[in-house]
Short mmCIF file of C-alpha atoms and ligand atoms in Angstrom, two decimals:
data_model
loop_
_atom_site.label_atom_id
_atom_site.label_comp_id
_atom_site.label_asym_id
_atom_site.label_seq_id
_atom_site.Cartn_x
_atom_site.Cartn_y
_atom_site.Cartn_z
CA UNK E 1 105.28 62.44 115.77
CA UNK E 2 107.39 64.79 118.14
CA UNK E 3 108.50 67.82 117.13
CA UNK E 4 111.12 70.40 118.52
CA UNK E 5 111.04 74.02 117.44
CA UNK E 6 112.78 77.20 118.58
CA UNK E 7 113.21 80.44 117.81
CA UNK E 8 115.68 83.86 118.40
CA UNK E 9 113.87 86.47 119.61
CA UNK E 10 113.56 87.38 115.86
CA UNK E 11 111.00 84.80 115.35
CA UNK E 12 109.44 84.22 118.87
CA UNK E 13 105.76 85.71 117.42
CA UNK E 14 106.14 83.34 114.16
CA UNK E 15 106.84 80.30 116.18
CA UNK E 16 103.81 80.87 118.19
CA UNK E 17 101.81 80.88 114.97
CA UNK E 18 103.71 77.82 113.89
CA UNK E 19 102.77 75.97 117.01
CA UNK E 20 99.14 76.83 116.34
CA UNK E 21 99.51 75.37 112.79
CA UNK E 22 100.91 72.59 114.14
CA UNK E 23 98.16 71.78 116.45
CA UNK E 24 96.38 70.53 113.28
CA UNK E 25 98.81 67.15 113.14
CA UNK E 26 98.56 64.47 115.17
CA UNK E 27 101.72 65.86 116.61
CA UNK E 28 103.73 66.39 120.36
CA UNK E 29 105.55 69.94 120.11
CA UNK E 30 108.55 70.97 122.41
CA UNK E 31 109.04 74.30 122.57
CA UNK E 32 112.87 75.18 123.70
CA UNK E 33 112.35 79.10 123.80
CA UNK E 34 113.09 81.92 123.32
CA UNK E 35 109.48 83.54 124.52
CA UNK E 36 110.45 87.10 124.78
CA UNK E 37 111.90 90.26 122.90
CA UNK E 38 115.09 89.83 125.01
CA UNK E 39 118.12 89.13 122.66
CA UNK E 40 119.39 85.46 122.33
CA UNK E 41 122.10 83.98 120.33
CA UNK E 42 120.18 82.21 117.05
CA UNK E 43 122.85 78.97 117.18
CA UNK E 44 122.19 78.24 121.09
CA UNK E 45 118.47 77.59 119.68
CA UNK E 46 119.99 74.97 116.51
CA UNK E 47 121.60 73.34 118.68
CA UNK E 48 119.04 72.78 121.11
CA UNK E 49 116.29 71.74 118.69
CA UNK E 50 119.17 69.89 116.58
CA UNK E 51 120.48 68.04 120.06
CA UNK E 52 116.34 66.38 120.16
CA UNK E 53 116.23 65.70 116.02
CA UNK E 54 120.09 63.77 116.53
CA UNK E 55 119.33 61.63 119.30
CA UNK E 56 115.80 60.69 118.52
CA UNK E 57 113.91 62.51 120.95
CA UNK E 58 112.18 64.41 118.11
CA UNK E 59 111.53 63.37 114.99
CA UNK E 60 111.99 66.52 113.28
CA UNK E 61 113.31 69.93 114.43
CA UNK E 62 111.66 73.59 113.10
CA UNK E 63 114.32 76.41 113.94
CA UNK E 64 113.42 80.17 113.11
CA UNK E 65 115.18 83.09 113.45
CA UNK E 66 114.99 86.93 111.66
CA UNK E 67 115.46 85.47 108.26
CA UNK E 68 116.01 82.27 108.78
CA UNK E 69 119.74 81.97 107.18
CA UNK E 70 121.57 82.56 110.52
CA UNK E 71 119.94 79.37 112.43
CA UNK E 72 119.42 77.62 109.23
CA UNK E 73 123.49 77.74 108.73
CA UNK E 74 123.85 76.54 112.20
CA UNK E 75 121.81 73.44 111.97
CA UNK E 76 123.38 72.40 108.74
CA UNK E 77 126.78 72.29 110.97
CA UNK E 78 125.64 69.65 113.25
CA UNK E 79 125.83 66.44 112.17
CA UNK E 80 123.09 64.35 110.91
CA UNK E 81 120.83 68.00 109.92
CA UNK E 82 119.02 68.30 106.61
CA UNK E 83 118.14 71.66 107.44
CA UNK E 84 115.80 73.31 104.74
CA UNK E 85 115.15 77.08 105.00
CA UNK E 86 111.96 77.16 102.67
CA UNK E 87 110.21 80.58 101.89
CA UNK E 88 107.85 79.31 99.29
CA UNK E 89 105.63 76.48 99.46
CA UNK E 90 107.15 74.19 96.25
CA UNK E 91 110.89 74.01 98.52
CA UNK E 92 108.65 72.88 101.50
CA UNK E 93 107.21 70.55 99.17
CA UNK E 94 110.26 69.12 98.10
CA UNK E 95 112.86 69.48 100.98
CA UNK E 96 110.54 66.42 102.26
CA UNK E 97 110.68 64.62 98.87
CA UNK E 98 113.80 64.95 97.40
CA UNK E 99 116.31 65.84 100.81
CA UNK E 100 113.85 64.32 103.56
CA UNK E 101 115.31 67.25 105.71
CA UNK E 102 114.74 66.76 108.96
CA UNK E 103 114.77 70.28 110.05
CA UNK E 104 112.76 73.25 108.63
CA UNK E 105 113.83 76.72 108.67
CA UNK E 106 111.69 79.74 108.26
CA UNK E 107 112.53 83.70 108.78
CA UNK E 108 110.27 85.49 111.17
CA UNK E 109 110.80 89.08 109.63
CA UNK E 110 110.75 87.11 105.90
CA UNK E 111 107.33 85.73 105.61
CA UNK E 112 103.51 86.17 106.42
CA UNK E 113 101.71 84.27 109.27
CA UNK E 114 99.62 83.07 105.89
CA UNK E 115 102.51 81.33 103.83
CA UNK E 116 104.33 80.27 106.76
CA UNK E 117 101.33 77.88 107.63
CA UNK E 118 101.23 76.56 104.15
CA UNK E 119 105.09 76.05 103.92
CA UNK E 120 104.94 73.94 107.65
CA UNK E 121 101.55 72.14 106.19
CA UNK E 122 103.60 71.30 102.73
CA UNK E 123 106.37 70.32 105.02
CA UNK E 124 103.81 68.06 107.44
CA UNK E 125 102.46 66.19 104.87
CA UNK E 126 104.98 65.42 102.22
CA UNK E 127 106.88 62.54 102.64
CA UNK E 128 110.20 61.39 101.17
CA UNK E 129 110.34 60.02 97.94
CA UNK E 130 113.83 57.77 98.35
CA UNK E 131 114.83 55.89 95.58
CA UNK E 132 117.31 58.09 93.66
CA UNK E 133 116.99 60.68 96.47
CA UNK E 134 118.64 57.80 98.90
CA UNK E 135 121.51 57.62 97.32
CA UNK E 136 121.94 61.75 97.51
CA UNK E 137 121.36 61.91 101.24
CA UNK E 138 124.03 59.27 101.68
CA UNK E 139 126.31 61.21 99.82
CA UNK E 140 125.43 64.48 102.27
CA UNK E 141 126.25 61.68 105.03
CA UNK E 142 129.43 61.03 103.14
CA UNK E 143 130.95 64.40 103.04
CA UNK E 144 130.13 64.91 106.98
CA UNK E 145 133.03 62.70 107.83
CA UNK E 146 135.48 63.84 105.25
C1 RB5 A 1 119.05 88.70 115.00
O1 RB5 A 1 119.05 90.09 115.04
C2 RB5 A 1 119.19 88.23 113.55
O2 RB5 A 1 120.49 88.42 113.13
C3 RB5 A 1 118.78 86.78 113.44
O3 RB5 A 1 117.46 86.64 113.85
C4 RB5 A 1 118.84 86.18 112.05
O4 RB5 A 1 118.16 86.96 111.13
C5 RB5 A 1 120.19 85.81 111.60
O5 RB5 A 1 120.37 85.17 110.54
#
């Protein structure tokens, strides 16, 4: 599976620890920046991740930012993102299941190197349940082109 993930400079020391988590998946990471303290505009990074998830380049996207709610609104603009921003493990959990969001978003001054690992492992390993849940997404789909 590829993978694209980014972060604002509010996140760039949780997305290294993410990419270390993620080394435990048979996975191919693309990391899109930003690697320093310098300040960066959090929906730049969306859409770059976003741009890979849309046109199949990645499979799924991970976006982080200082909380997670600024570049976890911006993904859910762009169309085709089920962006999740999970701080517990159970949303992980079911963001896959229930949504099958394609994009997880975490907040670098939010949560622990500890939990983060265990929401991207939930998020790695749980897979979507369809069924009812298919006919959900396709009405998220729906209300993109209203
Ligand atoms: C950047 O200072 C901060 O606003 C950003 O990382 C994020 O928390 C926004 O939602």
């Amino acid at each position: 599976m590829k993978i694209t993930i980014g972060s604002d400079h509010g996140a760039v020391a949780l997305k290294d620890e993410v990419k270390k988590v993620l080394a435990e998946f048979d996975v191919e990471v693309k990391d899109v920046g930003t690697f320093g303290t310098e300040s960066v505009d959090y929906p730049d990074i969306a859409e770059k991740v976003c741009a890979d998830v849309v046109c199949g380049d990645a499979e799924r996207g991970i976006v982080l930012c200082g909380t997670g709610i600024g570049i976890s609104i911006a993904a859910n603009k762009i169309k085709g993102i089920r962006c999740a921003l999970c701080g517990d493990v159970y949303s992980a959990k079911m963001s896959r299941e229930h949504n099958n969001a394609n994009v997880l978003a975490m907040g670098g001054r939010v949560l622990g190197f500890g939990l983060a690992g265990e929401i991207v492992r939930a998020w790695m390993t749980t897979d979507f349940a369809g069924g009812r849940h298919e006919r959900r997404i396709n009405k998220i789909a729906a209300l993109e082109n209203k």
